[in-house]
Amino acid sequence: MSTTGATADPLAALGSLPGVAESVESVRKAVDRVYGHRVMRRRSNEITSEAALRGARGSAALSGADWALEEVRRRSDFSADAEAMVVGAALRLTAEAGQLLSIWRQSPLRVLARLHLVAAATQGEEVGRPRQAGEPVDEPLLELPLPDAREVSGRLEGLADLIIAGSSAPALVTAAVVHGELLALRPFTSHNGLVARTAERIVLIGSGLDPKAVCPAEVGHAELGRASYLAALDGYVSGTPEGMAAWIAHCGRAVELGVRESTAVCEALQRGAA
């Protein structure tokens, strides 16, 4: 996303794209419905915990580790193989997200570096910082052209400036842009998809749209499927109004599907208590 130009608030400008206002309103209504569920008034902590687990499972699935929910719930060792490490990274990131909400608006780049450190769980010199010129990127499921390190640095700074400055844009728009920009840039040598989806989660929670973290967009992204995810991302990378609007709408549908998942959890708990 270009962060230059005459528009003082480019994120807010995206809210006027055709169809975006409708996506924003649909998401807001869906979130309001789940927050109004009677189970949420009494057992919201349980819904939050379950949403975190299901969100991590969904994010891992999009990074190539498509495990059944019960397998994620059952396992305690996530170091056995490459897929297990992806699932472990997704779980760690989901847990870490809640600890970084207060830092995000003041220092988003610091948060992103921390997320990569948590995901990678190694001590290599490339961990926890944007990649440098010549460093390869291990992100096999994303085959977009890779921006060079100089472009990555400039666009990350621009994104951080937008976050720090604040915007009147709806939370969905900001979350979608953060998510899309990180996928387009792949600023780290690994785990960029997991980090991007966690950053989207942080925006949705920290903005106040989903303060209890019960609307896991990662669930929806996984349910919509990798092909749909990548096609929508192509629209973001194109930079056209139509492409940007399609990506924001895709992220909105993902949030709504996350809401549906947590609503089903609420219903199951309610039946169990009856």
mmCIF file of N, CA, C and O in Angstrom, residues 38-135:
data_model
loop_
_atom_site.group_PDB
_atom_site.id
_atom_site.type_symbol
_atom_site.label_atom_id
_atom_site.label_comp_id
_atom_site.label_asym_id
_atom_site.label_seq_id
_atom_site.Cartn_x
_atom_site.Cartn_y
_atom_site.Cartn_z
ATOM 1 N N ARG A 38 -26.150 -14.658 25.545
ATOM 2 C CA ARG A 38 -26.264 -14.765 27.012
ATOM 3 C C ARG A 38 -25.076 -15.499 27.622
ATOM 4 O O ARG A 38 -24.666 -15.201 28.747
ATOM 5 N N VAL A 39 -24.474 -16.450 26.891
ATOM 6 C CA VAL A 39 -23.313 -17.164 27.419
ATOM 7 C C VAL A 39 -22.118 -16.225 27.570
ATOM 8 O O VAL A 39 -21.317 -16.364 28.499
ATOM 9 N N MET A 40 -22.006 -15.246 26.685
ATOM 10 C CA MET A 40 -20.894 -14.299 26.773
ATOM 11 C C MET A 40 -20.937 -13.496 28.061
ATOM 12 O O MET A 40 -19.899 -13.083 28.580
ATOM 13 N N ARG A 41 -22.106 -13.288 28.598
ATOM 14 C CA ARG A 41 -22.223 -12.494 29.829
ATOM 15 C C ARG A 41 -21.705 -13.250 31.046
ATOM 16 O O ARG A 41 -21.355 -12.653 32.052
ATOM 17 N N ARG A 42 -21.674 -14.573 30.959
ATOM 18 C CA ARG A 42 -21.296 -15.382 32.113
ATOM 19 C C ARG A 42 -20.001 -16.168 31.923
ATOM 20 O O ARG A 42 -19.316 -16.479 32.888
ATOM 21 N N ARG A 43 -19.663 -16.488 30.677
ATOM 22 C CA ARG A 43 -18.545 -17.403 30.445
ATOM 23 C C ARG A 43 -17.636 -16.899 29.318
ATOM 24 O O ARG A 43 -17.106 -17.678 28.541
ATOM 25 N N SER A 44 -17.442 -15.600 29.257
ATOM 26 C CA SER A 44 -16.662 -15.033 28.149
ATOM 27 C C SER A 44 -15.212 -15.518 28.149
ATOM 28 O O SER A 44 -14.601 -15.656 27.080
ATOM 29 N N ASN A 45 -14.656 -15.783 29.329
ATOM 30 C CA ASN A 45 -13.265 -16.259 29.366
ATOM 31 C C ASN A 45 -13.114 -17.594 28.654
ATOM 32 O O ASN A 45 -12.099 -17.840 27.987
ATOM 33 N N GLU A 46 -14.119 -18.450 28.789
ATOM 34 C CA GLU A 46 -14.066 -19.733 28.088
ATOM 35 C C GLU A 46 -14.154 -19.546 26.583
ATOM 36 O O GLU A 46 -13.471 -20.238 25.819
ATOM 37 N N ILE A 47 -14.984 -18.621 26.154
ATOM 38 C CA ILE A 47 -15.111 -18.345 24.716
ATOM 39 C C ILE A 47 -13.811 -17.774 24.172
ATOM 40 O O ILE A 47 -13.353 -18.140 23.097
ATOM 41 N N THR A 48 -13.189 -16.888 24.941
ATOM 42 C CA THR A 48 -11.914 -16.307 24.531
ATOM 43 C C THR A 48 -10.849 -17.379 24.369
ATOM 44 O O THR A 48 -10.111 -17.402 23.378
ATOM 45 N N SER A 49 -10.759 -18.282 25.328
ATOM 46 C CA SER A 49 -9.757 -19.345 25.263
ATOM 47 C C SER A 49 -9.992 -20.256 24.065
ATOM 48 O O SER A 49 -9.042 -20.633 23.353
ATOM 49 N N GLU A 50 -11.231 -20.603 23.831
ATOM 50 C CA GLU A 50 -11.547 -21.489 22.706
ATOM 51 C C GLU A 50 -11.295 -20.773 21.375
ATOM 52 O O GLU A 50 -10.798 -21.380 20.413
ATOM 53 N N ALA A 51 -11.618 -19.490 21.310
ATOM 54 C CA ALA A 51 -11.372 -18.724 20.088
ATOM 55 C C ALA A 51 -9.879 -18.638 19.790
ATOM 56 O O ALA A 51 -9.463 -18.699 18.633
ATOM 57 N N ALA A 52 -9.072 -18.498 20.836
ATOM 58 C CA ALA A 52 -7.619 -18.448 20.640
ATOM 59 C C ALA A 52 -7.104 -19.758 20.065
ATOM 60 O O ALA A 52 -6.289 -19.766 19.129
ATOM 61 N N LEU A 53 -7.565 -20.865 20.604
ATOM 62 C CA LEU A 53 -7.132 -22.170 20.110
ATOM 63 C C LEU A 53 -7.550 -22.366 18.654
ATOM 64 O O LEU A 53 -6.747 -22.799 17.806
ATOM 65 N N ARG A 54 -8.791 -22.039 18.351
ATOM 66 C CA ARG A 54 -9.290 -22.232 16.994
ATOM 67 C C ARG A 54 -8.646 -21.249 16.014
ATOM 68 O O ARG A 54 -8.400 -21.590 14.853
ATOM 69 N N GLY A 55 -8.364 -20.047 16.481
ATOM 70 C CA GLY A 55 -7.671 -19.093 15.630
ATOM 71 C C GLY A 55 -6.265 -19.553 15.295
ATOM 72 O O GLY A 55 -5.815 -19.454 14.144
ATOM 73 N N ALA A 56 -5.553 -20.067 16.278
ATOM 74 C CA ALA A 56 -4.199 -20.579 16.032
ATOM 75 C C ALA A 56 -4.232 -21.747 15.057
ATOM 76 O O ALA A 56 -3.394 -21.853 14.163
ATOM 77 N N ARG A 57 -5.207 -22.641 15.230
ATOM 78 C CA ARG A 57 -5.329 -23.769 14.309
ATOM 79 C C ARG A 57 -5.553 -23.285 12.873
ATOM 80 O O ARG A 57 -4.960 -23.785 11.917
ATOM 81 N N GLY A 58 -6.424 -22.276 12.713
ATOM 82 C CA GLY A 58 -6.706 -21.741 11.388
ATOM 83 C C GLY A 58 -5.496 -21.082 10.761
ATOM 84 O O GLY A 58 -5.218 -21.263 9.572
ATOM 85 N N SER A 59 -4.751 -20.317 11.540
ATOM 86 C CA SER A 59 -3.564 -19.653 11.016
ATOM 87 C C SER A 59 -2.510 -20.674 10.592
ATOM 88 O O SER A 59 -1.890 -20.555 9.541
ATOM 89 N N ALA A 60 -2.327 -21.700 11.422
ATOM 90 C CA ALA A 60 -1.367 -22.751 11.077
ATOM 91 C C ALA A 60 -1.777 -23.464 9.797
ATOM 92 O O ALA A 60 -0.926 -23.805 8.961
ATOM 93 N N ALA A 61 -3.080 -23.690 9.617
ATOM 94 C CA ALA A 61 -3.558 -24.369 8.414
ATOM 95 C C ALA A 61 -3.172 -23.587 7.164
ATOM 96 O O ALA A 61 -2.759 -24.173 6.148
ATOM 97 N N LEU A 62 -3.273 -22.267 7.222
ATOM 98 C CA LEU A 62 -2.909 -21.446 6.064
ATOM 99 C C LEU A 62 -1.407 -21.422 5.821
ATOM 100 O O LEU A 62 -0.960 -21.046 4.743
ATOM 101 N N SER A 63 -0.634 -21.818 6.820
ATOM 102 C CA SER A 63 0.814 -21.920 6.657
ATOM 103 C C SER A 63 1.266 -23.359 6.419
ATOM 104 O O SER A 63 2.443 -23.676 6.573
ATOM 105 N N GLY A 64 0.313 -24.222 6.077
ATOM 106 C CA GLY A 64 0.680 -25.561 5.648
ATOM 107 C C GLY A 64 0.545 -26.663 6.670
ATOM 108 O O GLY A 64 0.871 -27.812 6.379
ATOM 109 N N ALA A 65 0.072 -26.340 7.876
ATOM 110 C CA ALA A 65 -0.098 -27.362 8.923
ATOM 111 C C ALA A 65 -1.579 -27.453 9.276
ATOM 112 O O ALA A 65 -2.033 -26.872 10.262
ATOM 113 N N ASP A 66 -2.334 -28.151 8.456
ATOM 114 C CA ASP A 66 -3.791 -28.201 8.590
ATOM 115 C C ASP A 66 -4.176 -29.373 9.480
ATOM 116 O O ASP A 66 -4.570 -30.441 9.017
ATOM 117 N N TRP A 67 -4.074 -29.178 10.774
ATOM 118 C CA TRP A 67 -4.387 -30.212 11.756
ATOM 119 C C TRP A 67 -5.841 -30.102 12.212
ATOM 120 O O TRP A 67 -6.419 -29.012 12.239
ATOM 121 N N ALA A 68 -6.380 -31.239 12.601
ATOM 122 C CA ALA A 68 -7.697 -31.231 13.230
ATOM 123 C C ALA A 68 -7.616 -30.491 14.565
ATOM 124 O O ALA A 68 -6.583 -30.517 15.243
ATOM 125 N N LEU A 69 -8.707 -29.845 14.926
ATOM 126 C CA LEU A 69 -8.730 -29.070 16.170
ATOM 127 C C LEU A 69 -8.378 -29.937 17.368
ATOM 128 O O LEU A 69 -7.616 -29.513 18.239
ATOM 129 N N GLU A 70 -8.916 -31.135 17.425
ATOM 130 C CA GLU A 70 -8.652 -31.990 18.577
ATOM 131 C C GLU A 70 -7.185 -32.408 18.656
ATOM 132 O O GLU A 70 -6.667 -32.638 19.746
ATOM 133 N N GLU A 71 -6.526 -32.502 17.506
ATOM 134 C CA GLU A 71 -5.092 -32.816 17.526
ATOM 135 C C GLU A 71 -4.306 -31.648 18.116
ATOM 136 O O GLU A 71 -3.389 -31.831 18.906
ATOM 137 N N VAL A 72 -4.677 -30.435 17.755
ATOM 138 C CA VAL A 72 -4.028 -29.250 18.327
ATOM 139 C C VAL A 72 -4.272 -29.203 19.836
ATOM 140 O O VAL A 72 -3.363 -28.912 20.615
ATOM 141 N N ARG A 73 -5.481 -29.522 20.228
ATOM 142 C CA ARG A 73 -5.832 -29.481 21.639
ATOM 143 C C ARG A 73 -5.078 -30.548 22.441
ATOM 144 O O ARG A 73 -4.685 -30.333 23.577
ATOM 145 N N ARG A 74 -4.884 -31.701 21.816
ATOM 146 C CA ARG A 74 -4.298 -32.848 22.515
ATOM 147 C C ARG A 74 -2.787 -32.759 22.645
ATOM 148 O O ARG A 74 -2.212 -33.143 23.657
ATOM 149 N N ARG A 75 -2.114 -32.223 21.636
ATOM 150 C CA ARG A 75 -0.666 -32.286 21.591
ATOM 151 C C ARG A 75 -0.018 -31.362 22.607
ATOM 152 O O ARG A 75 -0.506 -30.278 22.902
ATOM 153 N N SER A 76 1.108 -31.801 23.114
ATOM 154 C CA SER A 76 1.903 -30.958 24.014
ATOM 155 C C SER A 76 3.309 -30.731 23.474
ATOM 156 O O SER A 76 3.989 -29.784 23.877
ATOM 157 N N ASP A 77 3.754 -31.587 22.542
ATOM 158 C CA ASP A 77 5.077 -31.454 21.947
ATOM 159 C C ASP A 77 4.921 -30.928 20.528
ATOM 160 O O ASP A 77 4.343 -31.589 19.667
ATOM 161 N N PHE A 78 5.437 -29.729 20.293
ATOM 162 C CA PHE A 78 5.324 -29.121 18.970
ATOM 163 C C PHE A 78 6.695 -28.956 18.310
ATOM 164 O O PHE A 78 6.918 -28.021 17.541
ATOM 165 N N SER A 79 7.598 -29.857 18.600
ATOM 166 C CA SER A 79 8.942 -29.782 18.037
ATOM 167 C C SER A 79 9.296 -31.005 17.193
ATOM 168 O O SER A 79 10.416 -31.122 16.720
ATOM 169 N N ALA A 80 8.324 -31.907 16.996
ATOM 170 C CA ALA A 80 8.642 -33.190 16.368
ATOM 171 C C ALA A 80 8.964 -33.075 14.891
ATOM 172 O O ALA A 80 9.808 -33.804 14.370
ATOM 173 N N ASP A 81 8.306 -32.169 14.174
ATOM 174 C CA ASP A 81 8.508 -32.043 12.726
ATOM 175 C C ASP A 81 8.108 -30.642 12.297
ATOM 176 O O ASP A 81 7.690 -29.810 13.117
ATOM 177 N N ALA A 82 8.228 -30.378 10.995
ATOM 178 C CA ALA A 82 8.000 -29.028 10.487
ATOM 179 C C ALA A 82 6.563 -28.572 10.736
ATOM 180 O O ALA A 82 6.326 -27.423 11.139
ATOM 181 N N GLU A 83 5.589 -29.448 10.504
ATOM 182 C CA GLU A 83 4.195 -29.054 10.720
ATOM 183 C C GLU A 83 3.933 -28.765 12.191
ATOM 184 O O GLU A 83 3.243 -27.798 12.528
ATOM 185 N N ALA A 84 4.457 -29.602 13.059
ATOM 186 C CA ALA A 84 4.270 -29.383 14.491
ATOM 187 C C ALA A 84 4.857 -28.043 14.914
ATOM 188 O O ALA A 84 4.265 -27.330 15.743
ATOM 189 N N MET A 85 5.983 -27.673 14.345
ATOM 190 C CA MET A 85 6.600 -26.391 14.708
ATOM 191 C C MET A 85 5.756 -25.215 14.231
ATOM 192 O O MET A 85 5.674 -24.184 14.909
ATOM 193 N N VAL A 86 5.102 -25.367 13.081
ATOM 194 C CA VAL A 86 4.205 -24.312 12.603
ATOM 195 C C VAL A 86 3.027 -24.146 13.561
ATOM 196 O O VAL A 86 2.662 -23.029 13.933
ATOM 197 N N VAL A 87 2.435 -25.263 13.976
ATOM 198 C CA VAL A 87 1.311 -25.188 14.914
ATOM 199 C C VAL A 87 1.767 -24.583 16.241
ATOM 200 O O VAL A 87 1.081 -23.723 16.815
ATOM 201 N N GLY A 88 2.923 -24.998 16.726
ATOM 202 C CA GLY A 88 3.446 -24.428 17.959
ATOM 203 C C GLY A 88 3.668 -22.939 17.855
ATOM 204 O O GLY A 88 3.346 -22.175 18.778
ATOM 205 N N ALA A 89 4.202 -22.492 16.713
ATOM 206 C CA ALA A 89 4.423 -21.057 16.499
ATOM 207 C C ALA A 89 3.100 -20.302 16.513
ATOM 208 O O ALA A 89 2.985 -19.219 17.106
ATOM 209 N N ALA A 90 2.080 -20.856 15.867
ATOM 210 C CA ALA A 90 0.770 -20.203 15.835
ATOM 211 C C ALA A 90 0.175 -20.083 17.237
ATOM 212 O O ALA A 90 -0.393 -19.043 17.598
ATOM 213 N N LEU A 91 0.313 -21.124 18.027
ATOM 214 C CA LEU A 91 -0.196 -21.079 19.399
ATOM 215 C C LEU A 91 0.548 -20.043 20.240
ATOM 216 O O LEU A 91 -0.068 -19.288 21.011
ATOM 217 N N ARG A 92 1.858 -19.991 20.098
ATOM 218 C CA ARG A 92 2.641 -19.002 20.862
ATOM 219 C C ARG A 92 2.268 -17.582 20.463
ATOM 220 O O ARG A 92 2.143 -16.687 21.324
ATOM 221 N N LEU A 93 2.066 -17.363 19.175
ATOM 222 C CA LEU A 93 1.732 -16.015 18.709
ATOM 223 C C LEU A 93 0.364 -15.574 19.223
ATOM 224 O O LEU A 93 0.188 -14.424 19.635
ATOM 225 N N THR A 94 -0.595 -16.479 19.199
ATOM 226 C CA THR A 94 -1.926 -16.129 19.696
ATOM 227 C C THR A 94 -1.872 -15.763 21.170
ATOM 228 O O THR A 94 -2.518 -14.801 21.620
ATOM 229 N N ALA A 95 -1.092 -16.499 21.936
ATOM 230 C CA ALA A 95 -0.941 -16.182 23.356
ATOM 231 C C ALA A 95 -0.224 -14.851 23.556
ATOM 232 O O ALA A 95 -0.561 -14.076 24.456
ATOM 233 N N GLU A 96 0.762 -14.578 22.717
ATOM 234 C CA GLU A 96 1.561 -13.356 22.856
ATOM 235 C C GLU A 96 0.787 -12.108 22.467
ATOM 236 O O GLU A 96 1.028 -11.018 23.005
ATOM 237 N N ALA A 97 -0.151 -12.243 21.541
ATOM 238 C CA ALA A 97 -0.862 -11.078 21.018
ATOM 239 C C ALA A 97 -1.475 -10.225 22.118
ATOM 240 O O ALA A 97 -1.393 -8.992 22.094
ATOM 241 N N GLY A 98 -2.089 -10.876 23.093
ATOM 242 C CA GLY A 98 -2.737 -10.136 24.168
ATOM 243 C C GLY A 98 -1.789 -9.341 25.034
ATOM 244 O O GLY A 98 -2.196 -8.373 25.686
ATOM 245 N N GLN A 99 -0.509 -9.724 25.022
ATOM 246 C CA GLN A 99 0.482 -9.018 25.836
ATOM 247 C C GLN A 99 1.032 -7.769 25.141
ATOM 248 O O GLN A 99 1.753 -6.988 25.761
ATOM 249 N N LEU A 100 0.691 -7.601 23.873
ATOM 250 C CA LEU A 100 1.319 -6.541 23.077
ATOM 251 C C LEU A 100 0.356 -5.424 22.684
ATOM 252 O O LEU A 100 0.741 -4.496 21.987
ATOM 253 N N LEU A 101 -0.884 -5.519 23.148
ATOM 254 C CA LEU A 101 -1.887 -4.548 22.727
ATOM 255 C C LEU A 101 -1.504 -3.121 23.102
ATOM 256 O O LEU A 101 -1.692 -2.189 22.320
ATOM 257 N N SER A 102 -0.972 -2.931 24.289
ATOM 258 C CA SER A 102 -0.658 -1.575 24.744
ATOM 259 C C SER A 102 0.541 -0.983 24.024
ATOM 260 O O SER A 102 0.728 0.242 24.017
ATOM 261 N N ILE A 103 1.361 -1.824 23.423
ATOM 262 C CA ILE A 103 2.573 -1.355 22.748
ATOM 263 C C ILE A 103 2.306 -1.030 21.281
ATOM 264 O O ILE A 103 2.970 -0.177 20.695
ATOM 265 N N TRP A 104 1.310 -1.683 20.700
ATOM 266 C CA TRP A 104 1.098 -1.607 19.260
ATOM 267 C C TRP A 104 0.968 -0.173 18.752
ATOM 268 O O TRP A 104 1.642 0.202 17.793
ATOM 269 N N ARG A 105 0.124 0.632 19.367
ATOM 270 C CA ARG A 105 -0.126 1.977 18.847
ATOM 271 C C ARG A 105 1.083 2.897 18.992
ATOM 272 O O ARG A 105 1.223 3.863 18.249
ATOM 273 N N GLN A 106 1.970 2.617 19.957
ATOM 274 C CA GLN A 106 3.157 3.450 20.140
ATOM 275 C C GLN A 106 4.356 2.939 19.340
ATOM 276 O O GLN A 106 5.177 3.730 18.888
ATOM 277 N N SER A 107 4.449 1.634 19.158
ATOM 278 C CA SER A 107 5.639 1.069 18.514
ATOM 279 C C SER A 107 5.298 -0.210 17.755
ATOM 280 O O SER A 107 5.680 -1.306 18.169
ATOM 281 N N PRO A 108 4.583 -0.080 16.641
ATOM 282 C CA PRO A 108 4.187 -1.281 15.902
ATOM 283 C C PRO A 108 5.372 -2.098 15.387
ATOM 284 O O PRO A 108 5.295 -3.323 15.335
ATOM 285 N N LEU A 109 6.462 -1.451 15.028
ATOM 286 C CA LEU A 109 7.617 -2.202 14.522
ATOM 287 C C LEU A 109 8.242 -3.047 15.637
ATOM 288 O O LEU A 109 8.720 -4.166 15.379
ATOM 289 N N ARG A 110 8.219 -2.529 16.833
ATOM 290 C CA ARG A 110 8.713 -3.306 17.969
ATOM 291 C C ARG A 110 7.844 -4.543 18.183
ATOM 292 O O ARG A 110 8.338 -5.639 18.477
ATOM 293 N N VAL A 111 6.536 -4.372 18.036
ATOM 294 C CA VAL A 111 5.618 -5.502 18.192
ATOM 295 C C VAL A 111 5.865 -6.543 17.107
ATOM 296 O O VAL A 111 5.919 -7.749 17.384
ATOM 297 N N LEU A 112 6.028 -6.104 15.869
ATOM 298 C CA LEU A 112 6.265 -7.050 14.782
ATOM 299 C C LEU A 112 7.563 -7.826 15.002
ATOM 300 O O LEU A 112 7.623 -9.039 14.757
ATOM 301 N N ALA A 113 8.580 -7.137 15.454
ATOM 302 C CA ALA A 113 9.848 -7.818 15.747
ATOM 303 C C ALA A 113 9.667 -8.855 16.839
ATOM 304 O O ALA A 113 10.203 -9.976 16.755
ATOM 305 N N ARG A 114 8.902 -8.506 17.855
ATOM 306 C CA ARG A 114 8.639 -9.448 18.943
ATOM 307 C C ARG A 114 7.852 -10.663 18.438
ATOM 308 O O ARG A 114 8.141 -11.804 18.805
ATOM 309 N N LEU A 115 6.877 -10.421 17.580
ATOM 310 C CA LEU A 115 6.095 -11.525 17.033
ATOM 311 C C LEU A 115 6.977 -12.489 16.240
ATOM 312 O O LEU A 115 6.836 -13.711 16.353
ATOM 313 N N HIS A 116 7.891 -11.945 15.469
ATOM 314 C CA HIS A 116 8.777 -12.843 14.713
ATOM 315 C C HIS A 116 9.682 -13.626 15.650
ATOM 316 O O HIS A 116 9.925 -14.823 15.435
ATOM 317 N N LEU A 117 10.159 -12.984 16.679
ATOM 318 C CA LEU A 117 11.005 -13.674 17.656
ATOM 319 C C LEU A 117 10.246 -14.825 18.317
ATOM 320 O O LEU A 117 10.773 -15.935 18.467
ATOM 321 N N VAL A 118 8.995 -14.568 18.680
ATOM 322 C CA VAL A 118 8.174 -15.593 19.321
ATOM 323 C C VAL A 118 7.881 -16.731 18.347
ATOM 324 O O VAL A 118 7.930 -17.913 18.707
ATOM 325 N N ALA A 119 7.582 -16.395 17.103
ATOM 326 C CA ALA A 119 7.263 -17.423 16.116
ATOM 327 C C ALA A 119 8.463 -18.292 15.795
ATOM 328 O O ALA A 119 8.369 -19.523 15.740
ATOM 329 N N ALA A 120 9.612 -17.652 15.593
ATOM 330 C CA ALA A 120 10.806 -18.398 15.176
ATOM 331 C C ALA A 120 11.364 -19.252 16.308
ATOM 332 O O ALA A 120 11.848 -20.367 16.080
ATOM 333 N N ALA A 121 11.318 -18.722 17.524
ATOM 334 C CA ALA A 121 11.801 -19.449 18.715
ATOM 335 C C ALA A 121 13.224 -19.953 18.542
ATOM 336 O O ALA A 121 13.576 -21.043 19.003
ATOM 337 N N THR A 122 14.060 -19.178 17.853
ATOM 338 C CA THR A 122 15.479 -19.499 17.712
ATOM 339 C C THR A 122 16.282 -18.235 17.998
ATOM 340 O O THR A 122 15.718 -17.150 18.166
ATOM 341 N N GLN A 123 17.586 -18.377 18.005
ATOM 342 C CA GLN A 123 18.457 -17.258 18.353
ATOM 343 C C GLN A 123 19.284 -16.763 17.164
ATOM 344 O O GLN A 123 20.278 -16.080 17.346
ATOM 345 N N GLY A 124 18.886 -17.113 15.951
ATOM 346 C CA GLY A 124 19.638 -16.666 14.780
ATOM 347 C C GLY A 124 19.674 -15.158 14.663
ATOM 348 O O GLY A 124 18.746 -14.459 15.110
ATOM 349 N N GLU A 125 20.691 -14.637 14.029
ATOM 350 C CA GLU A 125 20.840 -13.176 13.928
ATOM 351 C C GLU A 125 19.763 -12.545 13.054
ATOM 352 O O GLU A 125 19.520 -11.340 13.124
ATOM 353 N N GLU A 126 19.101 -13.358 12.231
ATOM 354 C CA GLU A 126 18.046 -12.830 11.360
ATOM 355 C C GLU A 126 16.694 -12.752 12.065
ATOM 356 O O GLU A 126 15.728 -12.211 11.510
ATOM 357 N N VAL A 127 16.612 -13.266 13.277
ATOM 358 C CA VAL A 127 15.333 -13.349 13.995
ATOM 359 C C VAL A 127 15.034 -12.033 14.710
ATOM 360 O O VAL A 127 15.906 -11.441 15.346
ATOM 361 N N GLY A 128 13.783 -11.585 14.597
ATOM 362 C CA GLY A 128 13.358 -10.397 15.324
ATOM 363 C C GLY A 128 13.751 -9.090 14.682
ATOM 364 O O GLY A 128 13.702 -8.047 15.325
ATOM 365 N N ARG A 129 14.089 -9.117 13.415
ATOM 366 C CA ARG A 129 14.383 -7.876 12.680
ATOM 367 C C ARG A 129 13.997 -8.082 11.219
ATOM 368 O O ARG A 129 13.977 -9.206 10.713
ATOM 369 N N PRO A 130 13.704 -6.977 10.502
ATOM 370 C CA PRO A 130 13.423 -7.106 9.075
ATOM 371 C C PRO A 130 14.623 -7.687 8.332
ATOM 372 O O PRO A 130 15.777 -7.462 8.706
ATOM 373 N N ARG A 131 14.320 -8.429 7.275
ATOM 374 C CA ARG A 131 15.388 -9.066 6.506
ATOM 375 C C ARG A 131 16.275 -8.019 5.829
ATOM 376 O O ARG A 131 15.836 -6.906 5.504
ATOM 377 N N GLN A 132 17.506 -8.398 5.622
ATOM 378 C CA GLN A 132 18.481 -7.532 4.967
ATOM 379 C C GLN A 132 18.709 -7.988 3.531
ATOM 380 O O GLN A 132 18.289 -9.077 3.127
ATOM 381 N N ALA A 133 19.373 -7.144 2.768
ATOM 382 C CA ALA A 133 19.621 -7.442 1.354
ATOM 383 C C ALA A 133 20.312 -8.795 1.208
ATOM 384 O O ALA A 133 21.277 -9.092 1.922
ATOM 385 N N GLY A 134 19.777 -9.609 0.321
ATOM 386 C CA GLY A 134 20.376 -10.905 0.044
ATOM 387 C C GLY A 134 19.891 -12.044 0.905
ATOM 388 O O GLY A 134 20.179 -13.211 0.612
ATOM 389 N N GLU A 135 19.151 -11.756 1.977
ATOM 390 C CA GLU A 135 18.662 -12.822 2.836
ATOM 391 C C GLU A 135 17.435 -13.479 2.206
ATOM 392 O O GLU A 135 16.502 -12.786 1.789
#
